[in-house]
Every structure is written in structure tokens, then in C-alpha cells.
């Protein structure tokens, strides 16, 4: 008899993976920020360094929305593509943020944490893709 729906134990695995993802993306950078003396990030804030950073960050966001919508239409039925696209966009945005922090921020240690966040996000992407499997 065929089994429809989620496989046995999916939700336990899902919550374990989501807990690991949240820990890697939020807790580890917070610990590193505190250790190296970088500025604390505010939740739900854009954390723009200056007008240059704000202007181009918004351009990146709008570009992502356009590319995401086009990708959703072109790659209909391939949700992994949209997941990878979202991760790549976030890594590009963090890369630009680390550049702006390196170039313009008063506390130059901030960009180190942003670069570490890119690496952690890449690790999370690989882990989630391996968990989802082909």
C-alpha cells in the first residue's frame, strides 16, 4: 500500500533541522560579535552604514523580488531553485553589507562578522540541501 503525505518522523527531523539553522544563523554570530567587540545588531532593523549602503541595498532587494517572481514563473514546480535563489541573494546582500562596513563603518570589526555570516549561511544552505536530498 502506498503512503501519502509526510514520511514517518518528518516533523521531528524538520524541527531539529530548523533549530540547528536558527542556532547557526542567529546565536553563533551573536557570540562572535560579543567576543570580537563588534556592534550589536538590532532586530528587524536595516542596519545601513550610510546613504550609499541604503540606496544600493534597496536596489538589491528590488532586483531580488523581480528575479524571484520571474524564477517562480520560469521554474514553476522546482521549489529548490527558489530556496537556493533566496540563500544566494542573502549571501550577496551580506557581502555588500560587509563591503560597506569595511569601507565606511566606524567599528571596522563589524565586517568580519558579516563575512562569517556568509560562511555560516553557505554551510546552512549545503546542510538543508543535503537534508532535503534529491
mmCIF file of C-alpha atoms in Angstrom:
data_model
loop_
_atom_site.group_PDB
_atom_site.id
_atom_site.type_symbol
_atom_site.label_atom_id
_atom_site.label_comp_id
_atom_site.label_asym_id
_atom_site.label_seq_id
_atom_site.Cartn_x
_atom_site.Cartn_y
_atom_site.Cartn_z
ATOM 1 C CA UNK A 1 0.000 0.000 0.000
ATOM 2 C CA UNK A 2 1.317 3.424 -0.911
ATOM 3 C CA UNK A 3 1.933 6.053 1.734
ATOM 4 C CA UNK A 4 0.613 9.540 1.098
ATOM 5 C CA UNK A 5 1.723 12.637 2.939
ATOM 6 C CA UNK A 6 4.798 13.192 5.032
ATOM 7 C CA UNK A 7 7.118 10.275 5.780
ATOM 8 C CA UNK A 8 7.311 8.870 9.301
ATOM 9 C CA UNK A 9 9.310 11.121 11.626
ATOM 10 C CA UNK A 10 9.414 14.062 9.219
ATOM 11 C CA UNK A 11 8.281 16.654 11.747
ATOM 12 C CA UNK A 12 10.857 15.613 14.353
ATOM 13 C CA UNK A 13 13.583 15.910 11.729
ATOM 14 C CA UNK A 14 12.157 19.200 10.487
ATOM 15 C CA UNK A 15 12.166 20.822 13.936
ATOM 16 C CA UNK A 16 15.662 19.510 14.632
ATOM 17 C CA UNK A 17 16.967 20.948 11.356
ATOM 18 C CA UNK A 18 15.152 24.281 11.895
ATOM 19 C CA UNK A 19 16.566 24.511 15.419
ATOM 20 C CA UNK A 20 20.069 23.931 14.060
ATOM 21 C CA UNK A 21 19.535 26.513 11.304
ATOM 22 C CA UNK A 22 18.297 29.146 13.775
ATOM 23 C CA UNK A 23 21.197 28.419 16.111
ATOM 24 C CA UNK A 24 23.772 28.710 13.330
ATOM 25 C CA UNK A 25 22.294 31.864 11.799
ATOM 26 C CA UNK A 26 21.484 33.820 14.982
ATOM 27 C CA UNK A 27 23.312 32.527 18.038
ATOM 28 C CA UNK A 28 26.777 31.909 16.592
ATOM 29 C CA UNK A 29 27.106 35.408 15.013
ATOM 30 C CA UNK A 30 25.850 36.983 18.262
ATOM 31 C CA UNK A 31 28.529 35.142 20.237
ATOM 32 C CA UNK A 32 31.221 36.128 17.717
ATOM 33 C CA UNK A 33 30.045 39.775 17.789
ATOM 34 C CA UNK A 34 30.395 39.863 21.540
ATOM 35 C CA UNK A 35 33.803 38.166 21.510
ATOM 36 C CA UNK A 36 35.470 40.434 18.946
ATOM 37 C CA UNK A 37 33.778 43.651 20.049
ATOM 38 C CA UNK A 38 31.601 44.309 17.010
ATOM 39 C CA UNK A 39 28.456 46.416 17.295
ATOM 40 C CA UNK A 40 25.267 44.665 18.342
ATOM 41 C CA UNK A 41 22.706 44.338 15.543
ATOM 42 C CA UNK A 42 19.159 45.463 16.162
ATOM 43 C CA UNK A 43 16.400 43.010 15.322
ATOM 44 C CA UNK A 44 14.156 43.983 12.414
ATOM 45 C CA UNK A 45 16.393 46.905 11.519
ATOM 46 C CA UNK A 46 18.148 47.573 8.247
ATOM 47 C CA UNK A 47 21.487 48.488 9.870
ATOM 48 C CA UNK A 48 22.572 50.709 6.986
ATOM 49 C CA UNK A 49 26.018 52.239 7.388
ATOM 50 C CA UNK A 50 25.354 55.305 5.224
ATOM 51 C CA UNK A 51 23.208 56.534 2.309
ATOM 52 C CA UNK A 52 25.325 54.673 -0.252
ATOM 53 C CA UNK A 53 24.699 51.405 1.565
ATOM 54 C CA UNK A 54 20.983 52.133 1.961
ATOM 55 C CA UNK A 55 20.490 53.067 -1.708
ATOM 56 C CA UNK A 56 22.232 50.030 -3.165
ATOM 57 C CA UNK A 57 20.801 47.670 -0.573
ATOM 58 C CA UNK A 58 17.294 48.660 -1.621
ATOM 59 C CA UNK A 59 18.280 48.231 -5.270
ATOM 60 C CA UNK A 60 19.446 44.698 -4.436
ATOM 61 C CA UNK A 61 16.168 43.945 -2.657
ATOM 62 C CA UNK A 62 14.013 45.159 -5.537
ATOM 63 C CA UNK A 63 16.180 43.219 -8.010
ATOM 64 C CA UNK A 64 15.745 40.101 -5.914
ATOM 65 C CA UNK A 65 11.959 40.452 -5.864
ATOM 66 C CA UNK A 66 11.875 40.811 -9.658
ATOM 67 C CA UNK A 67 14.237 37.852 -10.190
ATOM 68 C CA UNK A 68 12.308 35.771 -7.644
ATOM 69 C CA UNK A 69 8.991 36.377 -9.396
ATOM 70 C CA UNK A 70 10.486 35.594 -12.801
ATOM 71 C CA UNK A 71 12.182 32.494 -11.357
ATOM 72 C CA UNK A 72 8.913 31.336 -9.803
ATOM 73 C CA UNK A 73 7.240 31.598 -13.206
ATOM 74 C CA UNK A 74 10.052 30.050 -15.254
ATOM 75 C CA UNK A 75 10.963 27.306 -12.755
ATOM 76 C CA UNK A 76 7.405 26.505 -11.705
ATOM 77 C CA UNK A 77 7.361 23.229 -9.784
ATOM 78 C CA UNK A 78 11.008 23.478 -8.697
ATOM 79 C CA UNK A 79 10.891 24.933 -5.177
ATOM 80 C CA UNK A 80 14.548 24.060 -4.503
ATOM 81 C CA UNK A 81 15.553 26.624 -7.117
ATOM 82 C CA UNK A 82 13.714 29.359 -5.219
ATOM 83 C CA UNK A 83 15.262 28.202 -1.934
ATOM 84 C CA UNK A 84 18.771 28.343 -3.394
ATOM 85 C CA UNK A 85 17.994 31.703 -5.018
ATOM 86 C CA UNK A 86 16.912 33.100 -1.643
ATOM 87 C CA UNK A 87 20.091 31.868 0.050
ATOM 88 C CA UNK A 88 22.292 33.240 -2.742
ATOM 89 C CA UNK A 89 20.526 36.598 -2.572
ATOM 90 C CA UNK A 90 21.055 36.760 1.179
ATOM 91 C CA UNK A 91 24.744 35.920 0.737
ATOM 92 C CA UNK A 92 25.103 38.677 -1.883
ATOM 93 C CA UNK A 93 23.344 41.132 0.407
ATOM 94 C CA UNK A 94 25.628 40.173 3.313
ATOM 95 C CA UNK A 95 28.636 40.518 1.014
ATOM 96 C CA UNK A 96 27.591 44.034 0.093
ATOM 97 C CA UNK A 97 26.928 44.819 3.755
ATOM 98 C CA UNK A 98 30.385 43.582 4.732
ATOM 99 C CA UNK A 99 31.912 45.756 1.993
ATOM 100 C CA UNK A 100 30.005 48.820 3.256
ATOM 101 C CA UNK A 101 31.005 48.057 6.855
ATOM 102 C CA UNK A 102 34.643 47.547 5.872
ATOM 103 C CA UNK A 103 34.700 50.730 3.845
ATOM 104 C CA UNK A 104 32.529 53.150 5.824
ATOM 105 C CA UNK A 105 31.714 51.886 9.349
ATOM 106 C CA UNK A 106 33.285 53.389 12.454
ATOM 107 C CA UNK A 107 33.772 49.967 14.056
ATOM 108 C CA UNK A 108 35.738 48.033 11.450
ATOM 109 C CA UNK A 109 35.176 44.719 13.257
ATOM 110 C CA UNK A 110 31.591 44.614 12.013
ATOM 111 C CA UNK A 111 32.565 43.428 8.540
ATOM 112 C CA UNK A 112 34.331 40.372 9.976
ATOM 113 C CA UNK A 113 31.078 39.162 11.497
ATOM 114 C CA UNK A 114 29.266 39.775 8.204
ATOM 115 C CA UNK A 115 31.840 37.655 6.367
ATOM 116 C CA UNK A 116 31.459 34.915 8.975
ATOM 117 C CA UNK A 117 27.686 35.100 8.490
ATOM 118 C CA UNK A 118 28.175 34.454 4.759
ATOM 119 C CA UNK A 119 30.184 31.314 5.521
ATOM 120 C CA UNK A 120 27.607 30.140 8.073
ATOM 121 C CA UNK A 121 24.774 30.778 5.617
ATOM 122 C CA UNK A 122 26.605 28.738 2.975
ATOM 123 C CA UNK A 123 27.019 25.881 5.479
ATOM 124 C CA UNK A 124 23.302 26.054 6.284
ATOM 125 C CA UNK A 125 22.430 26.005 2.560
ATOM 126 C CA UNK A 126 24.531 22.895 1.971
ATOM 127 C CA UNK A 127 23.098 21.230 5.088
ATOM 128 C CA UNK A 128 19.487 21.942 4.129
ATOM 129 C CA UNK A 129 20.060 20.758 0.553
ATOM 130 C CA UNK A 130 21.656 17.544 1.831
ATOM 131 C CA UNK A 131 18.757 17.051 4.266
ATOM 132 C CA UNK A 132 16.137 17.576 1.561
ATOM 133 C CA UNK A 133 18.033 15.290 -0.799
ATOM 134 C CA UNK A 134 17.190 14.609 -4.430
#
